[in-house]
Structure formats: structure tokens, C-alpha cells
Coordinates of C-alpha atoms and ligand atoms in Angstrom, one line a residue:
X1 CA 0.0 0.0 0.0
X2 CA 2.9 2.3 0.9
X3 CA 4.4 1.5 -2.5
X4 CA 1.1 2.4 -4.1
X5 CA 1.1 5.7 -2.3
X6 CA 4.6 6.4 -3.5
X7 CA 3.6 5.6 -7.1
X8 CA 0.6 8.0 -6.9
X9 CA 2.9 10.7 -5.5
X10 CA 5.4 10.3 -8.4
X11 CA 2.8 10.4 -11.1
X12 CA 1.1 13.4 -9.4
X13 CA 4.5 15.1 -9.1
X14 CA 5.2 14.7 -12.9
X15 CA 1.7 15.2 -14.3
X16 CA 0.2 18.1 -12.3
X17 CA 3.0 20.6 -12.9
X18 CA 2.9 20.0 -16.7
X19 CA -0.9 20.2 -17.2
X20 CA -1.4 22.4 -20.2
X21 CA -4.5 24.1 -19.3
X22 CA -7.4 24.3 -16.7
X23 CA -9.4 21.5 -18.4
X24 CA -6.4 19.1 -18.2
X25 CA -5.9 20.1 -14.6
X26 CA -9.5 19.4 -13.8
X27 CA -9.1 15.9 -15.3
X28 CA -6.1 15.3 -13.1
X29 CA -8.0 16.5 -10.1
X30 CA -10.6 13.9 -10.8
X31 CA -7.9 11.3 -11.4
X32 CA -6.2 11.8 -8.1
X33 CA -8.8 13.3 -5.7
X34 CA -12.1 12.4 -7.4
X35 CA -14.8 11.2 -4.8
X36 CA -15.7 8.1 -6.8
X37 CA -12.6 6.8 -8.3
X38 CA -9.8 9.2 -7.4
X39 CA -6.5 7.2 -6.7
X40 CA -6.2 8.7 -3.2
X41 CA -9.8 8.1 -2.4
X42 CA -9.5 4.4 -3.3
X43 CA -6.5 4.2 -1.0
X44 CA -8.4 5.8 1.9
X45 CA -11.4 3.6 1.3
X46 CA -9.2 0.5 1.4
X47 CA -7.7 1.5 4.8
X48 CA -10.4 -0.4 6.6
X49 CA -9.3 -3.7 5.1
X50 CA -5.8 -3.3 6.6
X51 CA -4.7 -4.8 9.9
X52 CA -4.8 -2.3 12.8
X53 CA -1.0 -2.1 13.0
X54 CA -0.7 -0.8 9.4
X55 CA -3.9 1.4 9.4
X56 CA -2.3 4.3 11.3
X57 CA 1.0 4.4 9.3
X58 CA -0.7 4.1 5.9
X59 CA -3.4 6.6 6.9
X60 CA -0.7 9.1 7.8
X61 CA 1.1 8.6 4.5
X62 CA -2.1 9.0 2.6
X63 CA -3.0 12.2 4.4
X64 CA 0.5 13.5 3.7
X65 CA 0.0 12.7 0.0
X66 CA -3.3 14.6 0.0
X67 CA -1.4 17.7 1.3
X68 CA 1.2 17.3 -1.4
X69 CA -1.3 16.8 -4.2
X70 CA -3.4 19.8 -3.1
X71 CA -0.2 21.9 -3.0
X72 CA 0.7 20.8 -6.5
X73 CA -2.8 21.8 -7.8
X74 CA -2.7 25.2 -6.1
X75 CA 0.7 26.0 -7.6
X76 CA -0.2 24.9 -11.1
X77 CA -3.6 26.7 -11.0
X78 CA -1.7 29.9 -10.0
X79 CA 0.8 29.4 -12.9
X80 CA -1.9 28.8 -15.5
X81 CA -3.9 31.8 -14.3
X82 CA -0.7 34.0 -14.8
X83 CA 0.1 32.7 -18.2
X84 CA -3.6 33.1 -19.3
X85 CA -3.6 36.7 -18.2
X86 CA -0.3 37.3 -20.0
X87 CA -1.5 35.9 -23.2
X88 CA -4.7 37.9 -23.0
X89 CA -2.7 41.1 -22.4
X90 CA -0.4 40.2 -25.4
X91 CA -3.4 39.6 -27.7
X92 CA -5.4 42.6 -26.7
X93 CA -2.5 45.0 -26.5
X94 CA -3.4 48.5 -27.3
X95 CA -1.1 51.5 -28.1
X96 CA -2.9 54.3 -26.3
X97 CA -0.4 56.8 -27.8
X98 CA -1.5 56.1 -31.4
X99 CA -3.6 58.9 -32.9
X100 CA -7.3 58.0 -33.1
X101 CA -9.3 57.5 -36.3
X102 CA -11.0 60.8 -37.4
X103 CA -14.7 60.4 -38.0
X104 CA -16.2 62.2 -41.0
X105 CA -17.5 65.7 -40.2
X106 CA -19.6 68.2 -42.0
X107 CA -18.9 71.8 -43.0
X108 CA -20.7 75.0 -43.7
X109 CA -23.2 75.4 -46.6
X110 CA -21.9 77.7 -49.4
X111 CA -24.6 80.2 -48.7
X112 CA -23.6 80.3 -45.0
X113 CA -20.0 80.8 -46.0
X114 CA -20.9 83.8 -48.2
X115 CA -23.3 85.1 -45.5
X116 CA -20.4 85.2 -43.0
X117 CA -18.2 86.9 -45.4
X118 CA -20.8 89.5 -46.2
X119 CA -21.3 90.2 -42.4
X120 CA -17.6 90.5 -42.0
X121 CA -17.2 93.0 -44.8
X122 CA -20.1 95.2 -43.6
X123 CA -18.9 95.0 -40.0
X124 CA -15.5 96.4 -41.2
X125 CA -17.5 99.4 -42.5
X126 CA -19.3 99.9 -39.2
X127 CA -22.6 98.1 -40.0
X128 CA -24.2 96.0 -37.2
X129 CA -25.9 92.7 -38.0
X130 CA -29.6 92.5 -37.1
X131 CA -32.3 89.9 -37.5
X132 CA -36.0 89.9 -37.7
X133 CA -38.9 87.4 -37.6
X134 CA -39.7 85.2 -40.6
X135 CA -43.4 85.1 -39.7
X136 CA -44.4 88.7 -40.2
X137 CA -47.6 90.8 -40.1
X138 CA -49.1 92.3 -43.2
X139 CA -48.5 95.7 -41.8
X140 CA -44.7 95.3 -41.4
X141 CA -44.2 93.5 -44.7
X142 CA -46.4 95.8 -46.8
X143 CA -48.3 98.7 -45.2
X144 CA -45.5 100.2 -43.2
X145 CA -43.3 100.1 -46.4
X146 CA -45.8 102.3 -48.3
X147 CA -47.5 99.3 -50.0
X148 CA -51.2 99.8 -49.2
X149 CA -53.7 97.0 -49.7
X150 CA -55.0 98.2 -53.1
X151 CA -51.6 99.2 -54.3
X152 CA -50.5 97.3 -57.4
X153 CA -47.0 96.8 -55.8
X154 CA -48.7 94.4 -53.4
X155 CA -49.0 92.0 -56.4
X156 CA -45.4 92.4 -57.4
X157 CA -44.6 89.4 -55.2
X158 CA -46.7 86.3 -54.4
X159 CA -47.1 85.8 -50.7
X160 CA -47.5 82.8 -48.5
X161 CA -50.3 83.8 -46.1
X162 CA -50.6 82.0 -42.8
X163 CA -53.6 81.1 -40.7
X164 CA -53.9 83.3 -37.6
X165 CA -54.1 80.9 -34.7
X166 CA -56.8 83.1 -33.2
X167 CA -59.2 82.6 -36.1
X168 CA -59.7 83.2 -39.8
X169 CA -60.5 86.9 -39.9
X170 CA -58.5 87.9 -36.9
X171 CA -55.9 90.5 -37.1
X172 CA -53.0 90.8 -37.5
X173 CA -52.9 89.0 -40.8
X174 CA -49.8 86.8 -40.8
X175 CA -47.5 85.8 -43.6
X176 CA -44.0 84.5 -44.4
X177 CA -42.0 87.7 -45.1
X178 CA -41.4 88.2 -48.8
X179 CA -38.3 90.3 -48.2
X180 CA -36.1 91.5 -45.3
X181 CA -37.3 95.2 -45.7
X182 CA -39.8 94.9 -42.7
X183 CA -36.8 94.8 -40.4
X184 CA -36.1 98.4 -41.5
X185 CA -39.3 99.4 -39.7
X186 CA -38.8 97.2 -36.7
X187 CA -35.3 98.5 -36.2
X188 CA -36.1 102.2 -36.6
X189 CA -39.1 101.9 -34.2
X190 CA -36.5 101.0 -31.5
X191 CA -33.4 103.0 -32.6
X192 CA -32.9 106.6 -33.5
X193 CA -30.6 107.7 -36.3
X194 CA -27.7 107.7 -37.0
X195 CA -27.7 103.9 -37.7
X196 CA -26.0 101.5 -40.0
X197 CA -27.3 97.9 -40.2
X198 CA -27.5 94.9 -42.4
X199 CA -30.2 92.2 -42.0
X200 CA -29.5 88.8 -43.4
X201 CA -32.3 86.3 -43.3
X202 CA -34.6 83.9 -45.0
X203 CA -37.5 85.1 -47.1
X204 CA -40.3 83.3 -49.0
X205 CA -42.2 83.8 -52.2
X206 CA -45.0 81.8 -53.7
X207 CA -43.7 81.5 -57.2
X208 CA -42.6 79.0 -59.8
X209 CA -39.0 77.8 -59.4
X210 CA -36.4 77.8 -62.1
X211 CA -32.6 78.0 -62.2
X212 CA -32.5 81.5 -60.6
X213 CA -35.8 81.5 -58.6
X214 CA -36.6 79.5 -55.4
X215 CA -39.6 79.8 -53.1
X216 CA -37.3 80.1 -50.1
X217 CA -34.0 82.1 -50.3
X218 CA -32.0 84.5 -48.3
X219 CA -31.7 88.3 -48.6
X220 CA -29.4 90.8 -47.1
X221 CA -31.1 94.1 -46.3
X222 CA -28.9 97.2 -45.8
X223 CA -29.9 100.4 -44.1
X224 CA -27.9 103.5 -43.3
X225 CA -29.6 106.6 -41.9
X226 CA -28.1 109.9 -40.8
X227 CA -28.6 113.6 -41.3
X228 CA -26.8 113.9 -44.7
X229 CA -26.6 110.4 -46.2
X230 CA -26.6 110.6 -50.0
X231 CA -26.6 108.4 -53.1
X232 CA -22.8 109.0 -53.2
X233 CA -22.4 107.4 -49.8
X234 CA -24.5 104.5 -51.0
X235 CA -22.3 104.0 -54.1
X236 CA -19.1 104.2 -52.0
X237 CA -20.4 101.5 -49.5
X238 CA -21.8 99.2 -52.1
X239 CA -18.7 99.4 -54.4
X240 CA -16.4 98.7 -51.5
X241 CA -18.5 95.7 -50.5
X242 CA -18.5 94.1 -53.9
X243 CA -14.8 94.7 -54.4
X244 CA -14.1 93.0 -51.1
X245 CA -16.5 90.1 -51.8
X246 CA -15.3 89.4 -55.4
X247 CA -11.8 90.4 -54.7
X248 CA -11.1 92.5 -57.8
X249 CA -11.9 95.7 -59.6
X250 CA -15.6 95.4 -59.9
X251 CA -17.5 98.3 -61.3
X252 CA -21.1 99.1 -60.4
X253 CA -23.9 101.0 -62.3
X254 CA -27.3 102.3 -61.1
X255 CA -30.4 102.0 -63.3
X256 CA -33.6 103.7 -62.4
X257 CA -36.2 101.4 -60.9
X258 CA -39.3 101.4 -58.6
X259 CA -39.8 100.3 -55.1
X260 CA -42.6 101.9 -53.0
X261 CA -40.4 102.2 -50.0
X262 CA -37.5 104.1 -51.7
X263 CA -37.4 107.3 -53.7
X264 CA -35.5 107.5 -56.0
X265 CA -35.1 103.7 -56.5
X266 CA -32.4 101.9 -58.4
X267 CA -31.5 98.6 -59.7
X268 CA -27.7 97.9 -59.1
X269 CA -25.6 96.0 -61.6
X270 CA -22.0 94.9 -61.2
X271 CA -19.6 94.3 -64.1
X272 CA -19.6 90.6 -64.9
X273 CA -17.2 88.8 -62.7
X274 CA -16.7 86.0 -65.2
X275 CA -15.8 88.1 -68.3
X276 CA -15.1 91.6 -66.9
X277 CA -17.6 93.3 -69.3
X278 CA -16.5 91.5 -72.4
X279 CA -19.9 89.6 -72.7
X280 CA -20.3 85.9 -71.9
X281 CA -23.0 83.3 -71.3
X282 CA -23.2 84.2 -67.5
X283 CA -24.1 87.9 -68.2
X284 CA -26.0 87.0 -71.3
X285 CA -23.5 88.9 -73.4
X286 CA -24.4 92.2 -71.6
X287 CA -21.2 92.5 -69.6
X288 CA -23.3 93.3 -66.4
X289 CA -25.0 91.3 -63.7
X290 CA -28.1 92.5 -61.8
X291 CA -27.4 92.2 -58.1
X292 CA -29.6 94.3 -55.9
X293 CA -32.5 96.7 -55.5
X294 CA -31.9 99.9 -53.6
X295 CA -32.8 103.5 -53.1
X296 CA -33.1 106.5 -50.8
X297 CA -35.5 105.7 -47.9
X298 CA -39.0 107.0 -48.6
X299 CA -40.4 109.7 -46.2
X300 CA -43.5 107.4 -45.6
X301 CA -41.2 104.7 -44.3
X302 CA -39.6 107.1 -41.8
X303 CA -43.1 108.2 -40.8
X304 CA -44.3 104.6 -40.3
X305 CA -41.3 103.9 -38.1
X306 CA -42.2 107.0 -36.0
X307 CA -39.4 109.3 -37.1
X308 CA -40.0 113.1 -37.2
X309 CA -40.3 114.3 -40.8
X310 CA -37.4 116.0 -42.5
X311 CA -34.8 115.3 -39.8
X312 CA -32.9 112.5 -41.6
X313 CA -32.2 110.7 -44.8
X314 CA -30.9 107.3 -45.7
X315 CA -30.3 104.6 -48.2
X316 CA -31.5 101.1 -48.2
X317 CA -30.7 98.1 -50.3
X318 CA -31.6 94.4 -50.6
X319 CA -29.9 91.6 -52.5
X320 CA -30.3 87.9 -52.8
X321 CA -27.6 86.0 -50.9
X322 CA -28.2 82.8 -52.9
X323 CA -27.8 84.7 -56.2
X324 CA -24.5 86.3 -55.0
X325 CA -23.3 82.9 -53.8
X326 CA -24.1 81.5 -57.3
X327 CA -22.0 84.3 -58.8
X328 CA -19.1 83.8 -56.5
X329 CA -18.8 80.0 -57.0
X330 CA -20.2 79.9 -60.5
X331 CA -23.2 77.7 -59.5
X332 CA -25.6 77.3 -62.4
X333 CA -28.9 76.5 -60.6
X334 CA -30.2 78.0 -57.3
X335 CA -32.2 74.7 -56.6
X336 CA -28.9 72.9 -55.9
X337 CA -28.7 74.8 -52.6
X338 CA -31.6 72.9 -51.1
X339 CA -31.2 69.7 -53.0
X340 CA -29.3 68.0 -50.2
X341 CA -27.0 66.5 -52.8
X342 CA -23.8 65.6 -51.0
X343 CA -21.8 65.6 -54.2
X344 CA -22.6 69.3 -54.7
X345 CA -22.1 70.3 -51.0
X346 CA -18.7 68.5 -50.8
X347 CA -17.2 70.9 -53.2
X348 CA -17.2 73.8 -50.7
Ligands
FA5_401 C1 -36.8 93.4 -52.8 O1 -37.1 92.3 -52.2 C2 -36.6 94.7 -52.0 N1 -37.0 94.5 -50.7 C3 -35.2 95.1 -52.1 C4 -34.9 96.5 -51.7 C5 -34.5 96.7 -50.3 C6 -35.1 97.6 -52.5 C7 -34.4 98.0 -49.9 C8 -34.9 98.8 -52.1 C9 -34.5 99.1 -50.8 P1 -36.6 92.3 -55.1 O2 -37.9 91.7 -55.2 O3 -36.0 92.8 -56.4 O4 -36.5 93.5 -54.1 O5 -35.6 91.2 -54.5 C10 -34.3 91.5 -54.2 C11 -33.3 90.4 -54.6 O6 -33.7 89.2 -54.1 C12 -33.2 90.3 -56.1 O7 -32.3 91.2 -56.7 C13 -32.7 88.8 -56.2 O8 -31.3 88.8 -56.0 C14 -33.3 88.2 -55.0 N2 -34.5 87.4 -55.4 C15 -35.8 87.8 -55.7 N3 -36.6 86.8 -56.0 C16 -35.9 85.7 -55.8 C17 -36.1 84.3 -55.9 N4 -37.3 83.8 -56.2 N5 -35.1 83.4 -55.7 C18 -33.9 83.8 -55.4 N6 -33.6 85.1 -55.2 C19 -34.5 86.0 -55.5

């Protein structure tokens, strides 16, 4: 029996420390210590068949062997745990100093790029940037700008009228502003002259779309009021603006026009930025591009804003930001701006 114990000790001593993994170790545990057929269990079970004189000695040897085997298991388990951790660390090694992958990110819309440039140029000439509501009342959009209900100028643009939440015939009558000019009134109601502002913002017109007309676009209104503001001041400011925006020797010309809220009124053209007045397809061979409406502020507008008559004069202008962006980047169709076409937007 003692020989048997020695044999078990030898094989445990060689097999347990070389078990390759935890599964193999578990099989060895069953082999040596298993409750049913473990080698040591069988020894202990057969103790009762021994004569009393041997029982004690063999029992002591068997218990010693149990201690040895348990020690071998504890040591090997510890070793396997360590090598497992090491191999996981090796496999999952991560260089935290490597630069991360950059995700794709968006950028500004071309009209926004030009809007920011416009704001910067006017700011450099002392103009503040002001905003106004897109949902406007009929009074601000038309009446206060000297466009009474039965005036034919009211039909010059088609308007999106809105339901007044208070009821159908309730006043004020609401609409989506057709231009940024109502902000002239809103600003002058709250501020005295002298003043110098631009008003960029969205406007809406109920009209058929084509390559140069959309139902929703952006305008930039300009307003300068002081005691002696003249057309010459207007020409100076606007010429400086276009030179800075298009970065070259642009020329401007004024043609007589009509707006109910300015007198006199002009249409402003700039020399074609594609051909420099030689005549090309962009300027339709005329050498000039129409860019804005403008004029000297009508006395009725000052009156509607609550200014005392005769104390001031000023100029106002309004241009389409989308159209200017089209000129700057040579974009052939205004509808591309709202198309959501990534191939188009990626170019800016
Ligand atoms: C006006 O809207 C006047 N409020 C401008 C003004 C302001 C005149 C202050 C005098 C004093 P008009 O309807 O011409 O004017 O529009 C001004 C500009 O908006 C046009 O020159 C054009 O560039 C742009 N625009 C007009 N309709 C459209 C449209 N459907 N789509 C894109 N741009 C447009």
C-alpha cells in the first residue's frame, strides 16, 4: 500500500506541474482526488481492510500525500492563471499613444460661407448685423413700407399667407415675409438715427421655381440713416462691398427702378465677374450682372417707423444672398442649394 502511495505521489508530481490548461488540470484532479474513483480516495477507502497495525501508518502517509497533491494543484492553478492573463494582455495589446481615427465631419453650406463673409465686410464698415422674424404681419411686410392693400405693388410678389391661430379673420394677418425690408421698420421703431445695419435672413415667395428662382431664399437688407446720407455714400459703401467680396476691380452701375419704400429707386448691376464686361453666357452677353434693389428711404417709411419728418435721410438696399453665392462660386442652378446633394455640397 505504501508503495502504491509512492507511485501516486510520483505520477502526481510529474503530471500536475505539466498540465497544459485548466481543463487538463481538472481531469487530473478527478484522477487523483475524485470522490468516486480518485486514486487517493481508493487508498483511503481500502484502509479499513488493513490490519490495525498498518492502518495508522498508511493513513498518515495517505494524508500527507493529499497535502502534497493539493499543494501541486494550487501551484499549477496559479501558474496557469498567470500565463492566461499574460496571453490575453499580449493579444489585446493597445497602443494608447496612437492617434485616433478621425470620423467624417460636416462643413458650412456655401450660402452660409458667403453670408459670414458679407457680415464681416459690412462689419468692417461699421454696420451692425440685425435679425427679424420670418413670420411677419401684413403691416410690417407691406403697409409700413408704403405698399397699401389696393396698391399694385402688393401684387409684385406672391405671398404665403398664414392662418392666424386666433381665427380666420382675426388681425393681425400673418404671412411669411417676402423680403427683409420689414426689419427696417422694426429696427427704426426701436433705434434713432444715426444707424447702420445689415439684415441677413430667410424670405419666402409663392412663385414657380427655375434656375434662378426659389420659393425660399436669403436676402441681405442694408440700411444707413443719418442727417446727410446721400446716393454718393451708397455708391461708396456698395462698391467697397462688392470689391471685397469678389476680390477685384468690380464696377457698379445704377439704373432707375421702382420700389414703393424708396425714392428714388435703383437697380444695381456689377460688371460681370466672369468676363469683366466682355460679354459671356453668364451675363447673357451684356457684360453686367443685376445684383440688388436699392434707393433712398421714402419719407413714408420714416413716418411709419415714428421718425420726425425731415430730420434725416438714408439709403436702403436688398440683395439675394443665394444669387450672390451663385456668382461667387459659378453655380448654375439655385435649386442645388436645397437639393441635399452631398456631391454638390462636398465641393465647398
Ligand atoms: C426686394 O425684395 C426689395 N425688398 C429690395 C430692396 C430693399 C429695394 C431696400 C430697395 C430698398 P426684389 O424683389 O427685387 O426686391 O428682391 C431683391 C433680390 O432678391 C433680387 O435682386 C434677387 O437677387 C433676389 N430674389 C428675388 N426673388 C428671388 C427668388 N425667387 N429666388 C432667389 N432670389 C430672389
